[in-house]
Amino acid sequence: MQVWDLEMIYKSLIEKYRKNLAVSDKTPVISLHEGDTPLIPAVNLVKEFGFNGEIYFKFEGMNPTGSFKDRGMTLAVSKAVEAGSKAVICASTGNTSASAAAYAARAGIKCIVLIPEGKTALGKLSQAVIHGAEVLEIYGNFDDALNLVKELSCKYPLTLVNSVNSFRIEGQKTAAYEICENLHQSPDYQFIPVGNAGNITAYWKGYKDYNKTEPKKYALPKMMGFQAAGSAPIVEGHPIAEPETIAAAIRIGNPASWKAAEEARDASGGVIDKVTDEEILEAYRIVAVTEGIFCEPASASSIAGLIKYIRRGYFVNIEPVKVVCILTGHGLKDPNIAFVNAAKPRKVKTNISDIINVIGF
Ligand code: AN7
């Protein structure tokens, strides 16, 4: 099969949503076949919690580099190349750097990433280095790194590909389109992790686009964002100087899209709330064990938020609802966390009776 046949079968995210994105015939499409991720009904979770309605997981871990960042990166890097850029730069807790490195490699341009020292999951770091990015660990946190790359991209010919680059948000809004296409309506509630707050902003934008289509069948969902308790600036109402959480991807103390996230919350009648590391890890295990879905801890904050609100009785005495939980990244990004939070493999002798003894049959 020739490559052009493959291009006919698969439409890149940019091709699929061309009319909704700021691209022209002159935009080179840098794609790794991102998007079109599964919307998985959480049938077991619904049973386990006796939930009054439907729960779906939008599993963004199925994107080519294993996170939702690819939706924004395909557009940001394509536009960078169109503008003649020879290098992209970003700050990252891990997933942005993995995605930027891959798309820059595909485009044949340089990628420079600044990450907080010692806090990046090995899976993400390994992606950035193998794609040939220049990876700089700074003695500071994500917020320090973001300030530095903003300044560097102003002073040098480096295109910033963090979500302050509006093409990132534009690309990421397509996930909301896919949900509406799959459900033939919008969900009533969307639960989503909040770190730098770009993604909640992007989804809100996507739902608003769909809400404008005629005939009217796409209402606006309530946006339910969740920060980790030790890194919850929007919930606390002030920046957190030294954010902490086991969910390193959302260890962010001063989100770039703070205002836009509040706008999404308020205009939708939703909430931005926090969940503890214990609640995040519980949700991380529950979704793995009951649904067979392995997401990373930051992603599990959306499920932790949903479980917290179910237990609190938030959905009692209302009509059955449709809920979508965004699982932003794949669990394989950070296998160490899984090992610390699950039963260890057991060693047995090489014979049947010992094996039967151990498994208890
Ligand atoms: C798995 O990679 O900020 O609220 O630098 O990796 O749009 O920031 C990652 C964030 C949620 C939060 N889930 O999304 C980065 C970075 C996962 C993530 C978020 C991130 P935003």
mmCIF file of C-alpha atoms and ligand atoms in Angstrom:
data_model
loop_
_atom_site.group_PDB
_atom_site.id
_atom_site.type_symbol
_atom_site.label_atom_id
_atom_site.label_comp_id
_atom_site.label_asym_id
_atom_site.label_seq_id
_atom_site.Cartn_x
_atom_site.Cartn_y
_atom_site.Cartn_z
ATOM 1 C CA MET A 1 0.000 0.000 0.000
ATOM 2 C CA GLN A 2 1.304 3.433 -0.905
ATOM 3 C CA VAL A 3 1.431 6.249 1.640
ATOM 4 C CA TRP A 4 -1.050 8.300 -0.333
ATOM 5 C CA ASP A 5 -3.575 5.453 0.008
ATOM 6 C CA LEU A 6 -3.114 5.624 3.752
ATOM 7 C CA GLU A 7 -3.712 9.364 3.675
ATOM 8 C CA MET A 8 -7.011 8.661 1.901
ATOM 9 C CA ILE A 9 -8.111 6.239 4.612
ATOM 10 C CA TYR A 10 -7.072 8.347 7.557
ATOM 11 C CA LYS A 11 -7.827 12.020 7.797
ATOM 12 C CA SER A 12 -5.551 13.969 10.109
ATOM 13 C CA LEU A 13 -7.257 16.055 12.752
ATOM 14 C CA ILE A 14 -6.524 19.164 10.689
ATOM 15 C CA GLU A 15 -8.070 17.651 7.542
ATOM 16 C CA LYS A 16 -11.129 16.444 9.415
ATOM 17 C CA TYR A 17 -11.876 19.805 11.019
ATOM 18 C CA ARG A 18 -10.278 22.065 8.423
ATOM 19 C CA LYS A 19 -13.241 24.449 8.252
ATOM 20 C CA ASN A 20 -13.173 24.981 12.034
ATOM 21 C CA LEU A 21 -9.433 25.667 12.252
ATOM 22 C CA ALA A 22 -7.311 28.594 11.088
ATOM 23 C CA VAL A 23 -5.581 26.716 8.263
ATOM 24 C CA SER A 24 -5.293 27.361 4.551
ATOM 25 C CA ASP A 25 -3.998 25.468 1.524
ATOM 26 C CA LYS A 26 -0.588 26.887 2.362
ATOM 27 C CA THR A 27 -0.483 25.308 5.826
ATOM 28 C CA PRO A 28 1.747 22.218 5.814
ATOM 29 C CA VAL A 29 -0.109 19.545 7.775
ATOM 30 C CA ILE A 30 2.199 17.993 10.365
ATOM 31 C CA SER A 31 0.244 14.990 11.611
ATOM 32 C CA LEU A 32 0.834 11.753 13.506
ATOM 33 C CA HIS A 33 -2.777 10.585 13.112
ATOM 34 C CA GLU A 34 -3.987 12.238 16.305
ATOM 35 C CA GLY A 35 -7.572 12.550 17.533
ATOM 36 C CA ASP A 36 -10.559 10.267 16.910
ATOM 37 C CA THR A 37 -10.056 8.790 20.387
ATOM 38 C CA PRO A 38 -12.575 6.345 21.879
ATOM 39 C CA LEU A 39 -15.533 7.378 24.026
ATOM 40 C CA ILE A 40 -15.837 4.347 26.300
ATOM 41 C CA PRO A 41 -19.037 3.675 28.295
ATOM 42 C CA ALA A 42 -18.091 3.086 31.948
ATOM 43 C CA VAL A 43 -20.649 0.323 32.423
ATOM 44 C CA ASN A 44 -19.007 -1.248 35.473
ATOM 45 C CA LEU A 45 -18.505 2.027 37.295
ATOM 46 C CA VAL A 46 -22.165 2.928 36.752
ATOM 47 C CA LYS A 47 -23.152 -0.410 38.344
ATOM 48 C CA GLU A 48 -20.662 -0.135 41.186
ATOM 49 C CA PHE A 49 -21.881 3.312 42.219
ATOM 50 C CA GLY A 50 -25.548 2.723 41.310
ATOM 51 C CA PHE A 51 -25.211 5.847 39.171
ATOM 52 C CA ASN A 52 -28.364 7.471 37.886
ATOM 53 C CA GLY A 53 -27.360 7.900 34.239
ATOM 54 C CA GLU A 54 -24.483 7.208 31.849
ATOM 55 C CA ILE A 55 -20.755 7.749 32.334
ATOM 56 C CA TYR A 56 -18.285 7.811 29.430
ATOM 57 C CA PHE A 57 -14.524 8.068 29.356
ATOM 58 C CA LYS A 58 -12.946 10.087 26.557
ATOM 59 C CA PHE A 59 -9.643 8.217 26.491
ATOM 60 C CA GLU A 60 -7.131 10.750 25.246
ATOM 61 C CA GLY A 61 -4.300 8.402 26.191
ATOM 62 C CA MET A 62 -4.968 6.815 22.773
ATOM 63 C CA ASN A 63 -3.395 9.741 20.948
ATOM 64 C CA PRO A 64 -0.046 9.035 19.201
ATOM 65 C CA THR A 65 2.171 10.297 22.028
ATOM 66 C CA GLY A 66 -0.274 9.112 24.702
ATOM 67 C CA SER A 67 -1.939 12.371 25.704
ATOM 68 C CA PHE A 68 -4.421 15.041 24.613
ATOM 69 C CA LYS A 69 -1.567 17.436 23.854
ATOM 70 C CA ASP A 70 -1.255 16.004 20.326
ATOM 71 C CA ARG A 71 -4.517 17.670 19.253
ATOM 72 C CA GLY A 72 -3.090 21.090 19.980
ATOM 73 C CA MET A 73 0.438 20.265 18.895
ATOM 74 C CA THR A 74 -0.475 19.184 15.354
ATOM 75 C CA LEU A 75 -1.933 22.656 14.766
ATOM 76 C CA ALA A 76 0.690 24.646 16.707
ATOM 77 C CA VAL A 77 3.601 22.948 14.923
ATOM 78 C CA SER A 78 1.918 23.117 11.487
ATOM 79 C CA LYS A 79 1.351 26.854 11.958
ATOM 80 C CA ALA A 80 4.910 27.306 13.225
ATOM 81 C CA VAL A 81 6.281 25.636 10.082
ATOM 82 C CA GLU A 82 3.937 27.696 7.905
ATOM 83 C CA ALA A 83 5.354 30.842 9.523
ATOM 84 C CA GLY A 84 8.894 29.683 8.717
ATOM 85 C CA SER A 85 9.883 28.774 12.275
ATOM 86 C CA LYS A 86 12.926 26.535 12.654
ATOM 87 C CA ALA A 87 12.480 25.777 16.376
ATOM 88 C CA VAL A 88 9.748 25.365 18.976
ATOM 89 C CA ILE A 89 10.086 25.766 22.727
ATOM 90 C CA CYS A 90 7.888 24.837 25.689
ATOM 91 C CA ALA A 91 7.777 24.451 29.440
ATOM 92 C CA SER A 92 6.297 21.176 30.554
ATOM 93 C CA THR A 93 5.344 18.837 33.358
ATOM 94 C CA GLY A 94 6.023 16.114 30.770
ATOM 95 C CA ASN A 95 3.252 15.531 28.256
ATOM 96 C CA THR A 96 3.618 18.804 26.364
ATOM 97 C CA SER A 97 7.335 18.123 25.933
ATOM 98 C CA ALA A 98 6.693 14.567 24.672
ATOM 99 C CA SER A 99 4.188 15.845 22.140
ATOM 100 C CA ALA A 100 6.211 18.895 21.048
ATOM 101 C CA ALA A 101 9.307 16.710 20.586
ATOM 102 C CA ALA A 102 7.420 14.211 18.407
ATOM 103 C CA TYR A 103 5.726 16.803 16.164
ATOM 104 C CA ALA A 104 8.947 18.823 15.829
ATOM 105 C CA ALA A 105 10.752 15.633 14.776
ATOM 106 C CA ARG A 106 8.030 14.958 12.219
ATOM 107 C CA ALA A 107 8.376 18.525 10.910
ATOM 108 C CA GLY A 108 12.173 18.393 10.874
ATOM 109 C CA ILE A 109 12.612 21.381 13.189
ATOM 110 C CA LYS A 110 14.291 21.794 16.560
ATOM 111 C CA CYS A 111 12.526 21.399 19.893
ATOM 112 C CA ILE A 112 13.675 22.819 23.207
ATOM 113 C CA VAL A 113 11.905 21.897 26.431
ATOM 114 C CA LEU A 114 12.249 23.153 29.984
ATOM 115 C CA ILE A 115 11.045 20.769 32.684
ATOM 116 C CA PRO A 116 11.060 20.948 36.488
ATOM 117 C CA GLU A 117 14.071 19.051 37.800
ATOM 118 C CA GLY A 118 13.398 15.536 39.119
ATOM 119 C CA LYS A 119 9.597 15.686 38.747
ATOM 120 C CA THR A 120 8.931 14.326 35.273
ATOM 121 C CA ALA A 121 7.580 10.794 34.762
ATOM 122 C CA LEU A 122 10.133 8.602 33.024
ATOM 123 C CA GLY A 123 7.824 7.651 30.155
ATOM 124 C CA LYS A 124 7.346 11.298 29.187
ATOM 125 C CA LEU A 125 11.008 12.154 29.581
ATOM 126 C CA SER A 126 12.030 9.163 27.473
ATOM 127 C CA GLN A 127 9.744 10.379 24.674
ATOM 128 C CA ALA A 128 11.257 13.865 24.685
ATOM 129 C CA VAL A 129 14.840 12.568 24.538
ATOM 130 C CA ILE A 130 14.292 9.854 21.937
ATOM 131 C CA HIS A 131 12.616 12.347 19.581
ATOM 132 C CA GLY A 132 15.773 14.419 19.773
ATOM 133 C CA ALA A 133 14.566 17.388 21.792
ATOM 134 C CA GLU A 134 17.007 19.512 23.757
ATOM 135 C CA VAL A 135 15.761 18.759 27.270
ATOM 136 C CA LEU A 136 16.724 21.193 30.019
ATOM 137 C CA GLU A 137 15.864 20.395 33.626
ATOM 138 C CA ILE A 138 15.614 23.631 35.571
ATOM 139 C CA TYR A 139 16.014 24.079 39.310
ATOM 140 C CA GLY A 140 12.478 25.341 39.639
ATOM 141 C CA ASN A 141 8.876 24.302 39.037
ATOM 142 C CA PHE A 142 6.604 24.424 35.971
ATOM 143 C CA ASP A 143 5.559 28.012 36.650
ATOM 144 C CA ASP A 144 9.210 29.151 36.677
ATOM 145 C CA ALA A 145 9.810 27.226 33.446
ATOM 146 C CA LEU A 146 6.776 28.821 31.766
ATOM 147 C CA ASN A 147 7.967 32.330 32.668
ATOM 148 C CA LEU A 148 11.374 31.534 31.180
ATOM 149 C CA VAL A 149 10.074 30.152 27.882
ATOM 150 C CA LYS A 150 7.695 33.093 27.475
ATOM 151 C CA GLU A 151 10.644 35.464 27.770
ATOM 152 C CA LEU A 152 12.927 33.345 25.568
ATOM 153 C CA SER A 153 10.320 33.151 22.794
ATOM 154 C CA CYS A 154 9.976 36.954 22.846
ATOM 155 C CA LYS A 155 13.708 37.553 22.547
ATOM 156 C CA TYR A 156 14.791 34.726 20.218
ATOM 157 C CA PRO A 157 13.416 33.068 17.066
ATOM 158 C CA LEU A 158 11.687 30.300 19.009
ATOM 159 C CA THR A 159 7.975 29.531 18.628
ATOM 160 C CA LEU A 160 6.261 28.990 21.971
ATOM 161 C CA VAL A 161 4.011 25.900 21.880
ATOM 162 C CA ASN A 162 2.536 26.029 25.377
ATOM 163 C CA SER A 163 -1.217 26.604 25.528
ATOM 164 C CA VAL A 164 -0.689 30.381 25.621
ATOM 165 C CA ASN A 165 -0.244 29.742 21.891
ATOM 166 C CA SER A 166 -3.889 29.979 20.780
ATOM 167 C CA PHE A 167 -3.416 27.288 18.098
ATOM 168 C CA ARG A 168 -3.009 24.771 20.927
ATOM 169 C CA ILE A 169 -6.447 25.637 22.320
ATOM 170 C CA GLU A 170 -7.939 25.632 18.811
ATOM 171 C CA GLY A 171 -6.635 22.119 18.112
ATOM 172 C CA GLN A 172 -7.702 20.780 21.499
ATOM 173 C CA LYS A 173 -11.289 22.009 21.111
ATOM 174 C CA THR A 174 -11.817 19.236 18.535
ATOM 175 C CA ALA A 175 -12.171 16.711 21.363
ATOM 176 C CA ALA A 176 -15.478 18.371 22.309
ATOM 177 C CA TYR A 177 -16.591 18.076 18.660
ATOM 178 C CA GLU A 178 -15.853 14.343 18.716
ATOM 179 C CA ILE A 179 -17.862 13.848 21.913
ATOM 180 C CA CYS A 180 -20.858 15.654 20.377
ATOM 181 C CA GLU A 181 -20.521 13.575 17.185
ATOM 182 C CA ASN A 182 -20.358 10.318 19.156
ATOM 183 C CA LEU A 183 -23.273 11.072 21.497
ATOM 184 C CA HIS A 184 -25.357 12.984 18.923
ATOM 185 C CA GLN A 185 -25.805 15.509 21.701
ATOM 186 C CA SER A 186 -23.567 17.194 24.252
ATOM 187 C CA PRO A 187 -23.101 15.631 27.688
ATOM 188 C CA ASP A 188 -24.854 17.153 30.704
ATOM 189 C CA TYR A 189 -21.621 17.258 32.704
ATOM 190 C CA GLN A 190 -17.981 17.104 31.735
ATOM 191 C CA PHE A 191 -15.392 16.198 34.370
ATOM 192 C CA ILE A 192 -11.829 17.207 33.528
ATOM 193 C CA PRO A 193 -8.438 17.634 35.240
ATOM 194 C CA VAL A 194 -7.164 21.206 35.536
ATOM 195 C CA GLY A 195 -3.479 22.096 35.523
ATOM 196 C CA ASN A 196 -2.451 25.026 33.368
ATOM 197 C CA ALA A 197 -6.182 25.229 32.499
ATOM 198 C CA GLY A 198 -5.748 25.186 28.710
ATOM 199 C CA ASN A 199 -7.765 22.031 28.167
ATOM 200 C CA ILE A 200 -10.900 23.073 30.080
ATOM 201 C CA THR A 201 -10.732 26.316 28.084
ATOM 202 C CA ALA A 202 -10.441 24.372 24.815
ATOM 203 C CA TYR A 203 -13.365 22.028 25.531
ATOM 204 C CA TRP A 204 -15.578 24.956 26.510
ATOM 205 C CA LYS A 205 -14.726 26.626 23.214
ATOM 206 C CA GLY A 206 -15.535 23.402 21.326
ATOM 207 C CA TYR A 207 -18.908 22.967 23.023
ATOM 208 C CA LYS A 208 -19.776 26.591 22.360
ATOM 209 C CA ASP A 209 -19.051 26.041 18.636
ATOM 210 C CA TYR A 210 -21.377 23.024 18.583
ATOM 211 C CA ASN A 211 -24.001 24.909 20.548
ATOM 212 C CA LYS A 212 -24.214 27.375 17.651
ATOM 213 C CA THR A 213 -25.085 24.700 15.076
ATOM 214 C CA GLU A 214 -28.646 24.436 13.789
ATOM 215 C CA PRO A 215 -31.002 22.727 14.490
ATOM 216 C CA LYS A 216 -30.357 23.199 18.218
ATOM 217 C CA LYS A 217 -29.633 19.878 19.873
ATOM 218 C CA TYR A 218 -26.328 20.609 21.538
ATOM 219 C CA ALA A 219 -26.762 22.290 24.914
ATOM 220 C CA LEU A 220 -23.760 23.465 26.915
ATOM 221 C CA PRO A 221 -22.495 20.969 29.487
ATOM 222 C CA LYS A 222 -21.585 21.970 33.024
ATOM 223 C CA MET A 223 -17.790 22.097 33.167
ATOM 224 C CA MET A 224 -16.528 20.308 36.277
ATOM 225 C CA GLY A 225 -12.783 20.928 36.642
ATOM 226 C CA PHE A 226 -10.564 19.298 39.266
ATOM 227 C CA GLN A 227 -7.208 20.397 40.604
ATOM 228 C CA ALA A 228 -5.010 18.393 42.968
ATOM 229 C CA ALA A 229 -5.435 19.618 46.554
ATOM 230 C CA GLY A 230 -1.755 20.644 46.924
ATOM 231 C CA SER A 231 -1.837 22.496 43.591
ATOM 232 C CA ALA A 232 -5.240 24.161 43.578
ATOM 233 C CA PRO A 233 -4.686 27.884 42.904
ATOM 234 C CA ILE A 234 -8.063 28.450 41.214
ATOM 235 C CA VAL A 235 -9.910 26.790 44.119
ATOM 236 C CA GLU A 236 -7.904 28.676 46.751
ATOM 237 C CA GLY A 237 -8.155 31.948 44.839
ATOM 238 C CA HIS A 238 -4.426 32.722 44.746
ATOM 239 C CA PRO A 239 -1.250 31.368 43.099
ATOM 240 C CA ILE A 240 0.482 28.530 44.958
ATOM 241 C CA ALA A 241 4.219 29.233 45.239
ATOM 242 C CA GLU A 242 5.238 25.634 45.847
ATOM 243 C CA PRO A 243 2.603 23.340 44.374
ATOM 244 C CA GLU A 244 2.749 19.649 45.349
ATOM 245 C CA THR A 245 0.881 16.534 44.251
ATOM 246 C CA ILE A 246 1.507 12.959 43.251
ATOM 247 C CA ALA A 247 -0.170 13.862 39.931
ATOM 248 C CA ALA A 248 2.975 15.617 38.656
ATOM 249 C CA ALA A 249 1.327 16.537 35.326
ATOM 250 C CA ILE A 250 -0.937 19.026 37.144
ATOM 251 C CA ARG A 251 1.627 20.265 39.659
ATOM 252 C CA ILE A 252 1.023 23.863 38.568
ATOM 253 C CA GLY A 253 0.649 26.860 40.889
ATOM 254 C CA ASN A 254 -0.231 29.699 38.533
ATOM 255 C CA PRO A 255 -2.242 28.491 35.509
ATOM 256 C CA ALA A 256 -1.860 30.470 32.274
ATOM 257 C CA SER A 257 -5.572 30.111 31.385
ATOM 258 C CA TRP A 258 -6.852 30.873 34.897
ATOM 259 C CA LYS A 259 -9.399 33.522 33.789
ATOM 260 C CA ALA A 260 -10.673 31.459 30.845
ATOM 261 C CA ALA A 261 -11.179 28.449 33.135
ATOM 262 C CA GLU A 262 -13.197 30.559 35.568
ATOM 263 C CA GLU A 263 -15.226 31.847 32.645
ATOM 264 C CA ALA A 264 -16.000 28.260 31.548
ATOM 265 C CA ARG A 265 -16.971 27.346 35.115
ATOM 266 C CA ASP A 266 -19.228 30.346 35.660
ATOM 267 C CA ALA A 267 -20.867 30.473 32.244
ATOM 268 C CA SER A 268 -21.640 26.739 32.359
ATOM 269 C CA GLY A 269 -22.844 26.635 35.964
ATOM 270 C CA GLY A 270 -20.101 24.150 36.800
ATOM 271 C CA VAL A 271 -17.397 24.030 39.458
ATOM 272 C CA ILE A 272 -13.643 24.002 39.819
ATOM 273 C CA ASP A 273 -12.866 21.949 42.892
ATOM 274 C CA LYS A 274 -9.990 19.949 44.340
ATOM 275 C CA VAL A 275 -9.296 16.288 45.104
ATOM 276 C CA THR A 276 -6.638 14.907 47.431
ATOM 277 C CA ASP A 277 -3.783 12.668 46.291
ATOM 278 C CA GLU A 278 -5.520 9.786 48.141
ATOM 279 C CA GLU A 279 -8.728 10.379 46.195
ATOM 280 C CA ILE A 280 -6.747 10.579 42.932
ATOM 281 C CA LEU A 281 -4.967 7.274 43.599
ATOM 282 C CA GLU A 282 -8.203 5.560 44.619
ATOM 283 C CA ALA A 283 -9.851 6.642 41.347
ATOM 284 C CA TYR A 284 -6.716 5.623 39.400
ATOM 285 C CA ARG A 285 -7.010 2.088 40.809
ATOM 286 C CA ILE A 286 -10.795 1.865 40.473
ATOM 287 C CA VAL A 287 -10.814 2.696 36.764
ATOM 288 C CA ALA A 288 -7.959 0.265 36.108
ATOM 289 C CA VAL A 289 -9.532 -2.600 38.058
ATOM 290 C CA THR A 290 -13.227 -2.138 37.207
ATOM 291 C CA GLU A 291 -12.993 -0.886 33.616
ATOM 292 C CA GLY A 292 -9.641 -2.126 32.330
ATOM 293 C CA ILE A 293 -8.515 1.401 31.522
ATOM 294 C CA PHE A 294 -5.045 2.550 32.513
ATOM 295 C CA CYS A 295 -4.781 6.314 32.750
ATOM 296 C CA GLU A 296 -2.177 8.446 34.441
ATOM 297 C CA PRO A 297 -2.781 9.907 37.931
ATOM 298 C CA ALA A 298 -3.473 13.451 36.667
ATOM 299 C CA SER A 299 -6.206 12.024 34.431
ATOM 300 C CA ALA A 300 -7.697 10.168 37.376
ATOM 301 C CA SER A 301 -8.396 13.493 39.080
ATOM 302 C CA SER A 302 -11.440 13.847 36.813
ATOM 303 C CA ILE A 303 -12.746 10.445 37.960
ATOM 304 C CA ALA A 304 -11.865 11.272 41.570
ATOM 305 C CA GLY A 305 -13.957 14.415 41.207
ATOM 306 C CA LEU A 306 -16.872 12.444 39.782
ATOM 307 C CA ILE A 307 -16.696 9.840 42.568
ATOM 308 C CA LYS A 308 -16.531 12.601 45.183
ATOM 309 C CA TYR A 309 -19.639 14.275 43.751
ATOM 310 C CA ILE A 310 -21.530 10.967 43.436
ATOM 311 C CA ARG A 311 -20.775 10.150 47.092
ATOM 312 C CA ARG A 312 -21.807 13.625 48.120
ATOM 313 C CA GLY A 313 -25.245 13.070 46.536
ATOM 314 C CA TYR A 314 -24.767 15.736 43.877
ATOM 315 C CA PHE A 315 -26.702 13.706 41.287
ATOM 316 C CA VAL A 316 -29.533 12.587 43.586
ATOM 317 C CA ASN A 317 -33.091 13.706 42.787
ATOM 318 C CA ILE A 318 -32.342 14.777 39.241
ATOM 319 C CA GLU A 319 -33.167 13.214 35.884
ATOM 320 C CA PRO A 320 -30.693 10.579 34.597
ATOM 321 C CA VAL A 321 -27.661 12.421 33.233
ATOM 322 C CA LYS A 322 -24.909 11.844 30.696
ATOM 323 C CA VAL A 323 -21.440 12.442 32.122
ATOM 324 C CA VAL A 324 -18.154 12.475 30.215
ATOM 325 C CA CYS A 325 -14.871 12.145 32.082
ATOM 326 C CA ILE A 326 -11.744 13.203 30.197
ATOM 327 C CA LEU A 327 -8.856 10.782 30.681
ATOM 328 C CA THR A 328 -6.084 13.031 29.453
ATOM 329 C CA GLY A 329 -3.074 10.699 29.394
ATOM 330 C CA HIS A 330 -2.052 7.025 29.268
ATOM 331 C CA GLY A 331 -1.045 5.151 32.433
ATOM 332 C CA LEU A 332 2.097 3.788 30.772
ATOM 333 C CA LYS A 333 3.556 7.276 30.961
ATOM 334 C CA ASP A 334 4.317 6.645 34.625
ATOM 335 C CA PRO A 335 4.558 2.913 35.442
ATOM 336 C CA ASN A 336 6.330 3.555 38.774
ATOM 337 C CA ILE A 337 3.153 4.982 40.268
ATOM 338 C CA ALA A 338 1.291 1.809 39.308
ATOM 339 C CA PHE A 339 3.882 -0.413 40.967
ATOM 340 C CA VAL A 340 3.772 1.559 44.197
ATOM 341 C CA ASN A 341 -0.036 1.339 44.294
ATOM 342 C CA ALA A 342 -0.759 -2.259 43.299
ATOM 343 C CA ALA A 343 0.158 -5.772 44.442
ATOM 344 C CA LYS A 344 3.693 -6.773 43.491
ATOM 345 C CA PRO A 345 4.364 -9.761 41.221
ATOM 346 C CA ARG A 346 5.087 -12.865 43.318
ATOM 347 C CA LYS A 347 8.000 -15.197 42.683
ATOM 348 C CA VAL A 348 7.219 -18.913 42.503
ATOM 349 C CA LYS A 349 9.147 -22.112 41.842
ATOM 350 C CA THR A 350 8.924 -23.629 38.376
ATOM 351 C CA ASN A 351 6.244 -26.236 39.119
ATOM 352 C CA ILE A 352 2.444 -26.596 38.976
ATOM 353 C CA SER A 353 1.821 -27.354 42.658
ATOM 354 C CA ASP A 354 3.640 -24.219 43.831
ATOM 355 C CA ILE A 355 1.710 -22.099 41.338
ATOM 356 C CA ILE A 356 -1.636 -23.609 42.442
ATOM 357 C CA ASN A 357 -0.669 -23.026 46.055
ATOM 358 C CA VAL A 358 0.064 -19.376 45.430
ATOM 359 C CA ILE A 359 -3.047 -18.607 43.354
ATOM 360 C CA GLY A 360 -5.194 -20.463 45.874
ATOM 361 C CA PHE A 361 -7.161 -22.846 43.596
HETATM 362 C C1 AN7 B 1 -2.194 14.056 31.685
HETATM 363 O O1 AN7 B 1 2.626 18.728 29.908
HETATM 364 O O2 AN7 B 1 0.849 21.119 31.616
HETATM 365 O O3 AN7 B 1 -5.146 22.125 32.398
HETATM 366 O O4 AN7 B 1 3.270 20.678 30.579
HETATM 367 O O5 AN7 B 1 -0.360 16.157 31.228
HETATM 368 O O6 AN7 B 1 -4.591 21.970 29.967
HETATM 369 O O7 AN7 B 1 -2.785 22.129 31.676
HETATM 370 C C2 AN7 B 1 0.225 18.885 31.277
HETATM 371 C C3 AN7 B 1 -1.030 18.959 31.757
HETATM 372 C C4 AN7 B 1 -4.088 17.060 32.570
HETATM 373 C C5 AN7 B 1 -3.715 19.460 32.617
HETATM 374 N N1 AN7 B 1 -3.731 15.788 32.355
HETATM 375 O O8 AN7 B 1 -4.160 20.085 31.441
HETATM 376 C C6 AN7 B 1 2.413 19.786 30.493
HETATM 377 C C7 AN7 B 1 1.119 20.007 31.170
HETATM 378 C C8 AN7 B 1 -2.507 15.486 31.912
HETATM 379 C C9 AN7 B 1 -1.572 16.500 31.677
HETATM 380 C C10 AN7 B 1 -3.221 18.092 32.354
HETATM 381 C C11 AN7 B 1 -1.935 17.842 31.914
HETATM 382 P P1 AN7 B 1 -4.176 21.669 31.349
#
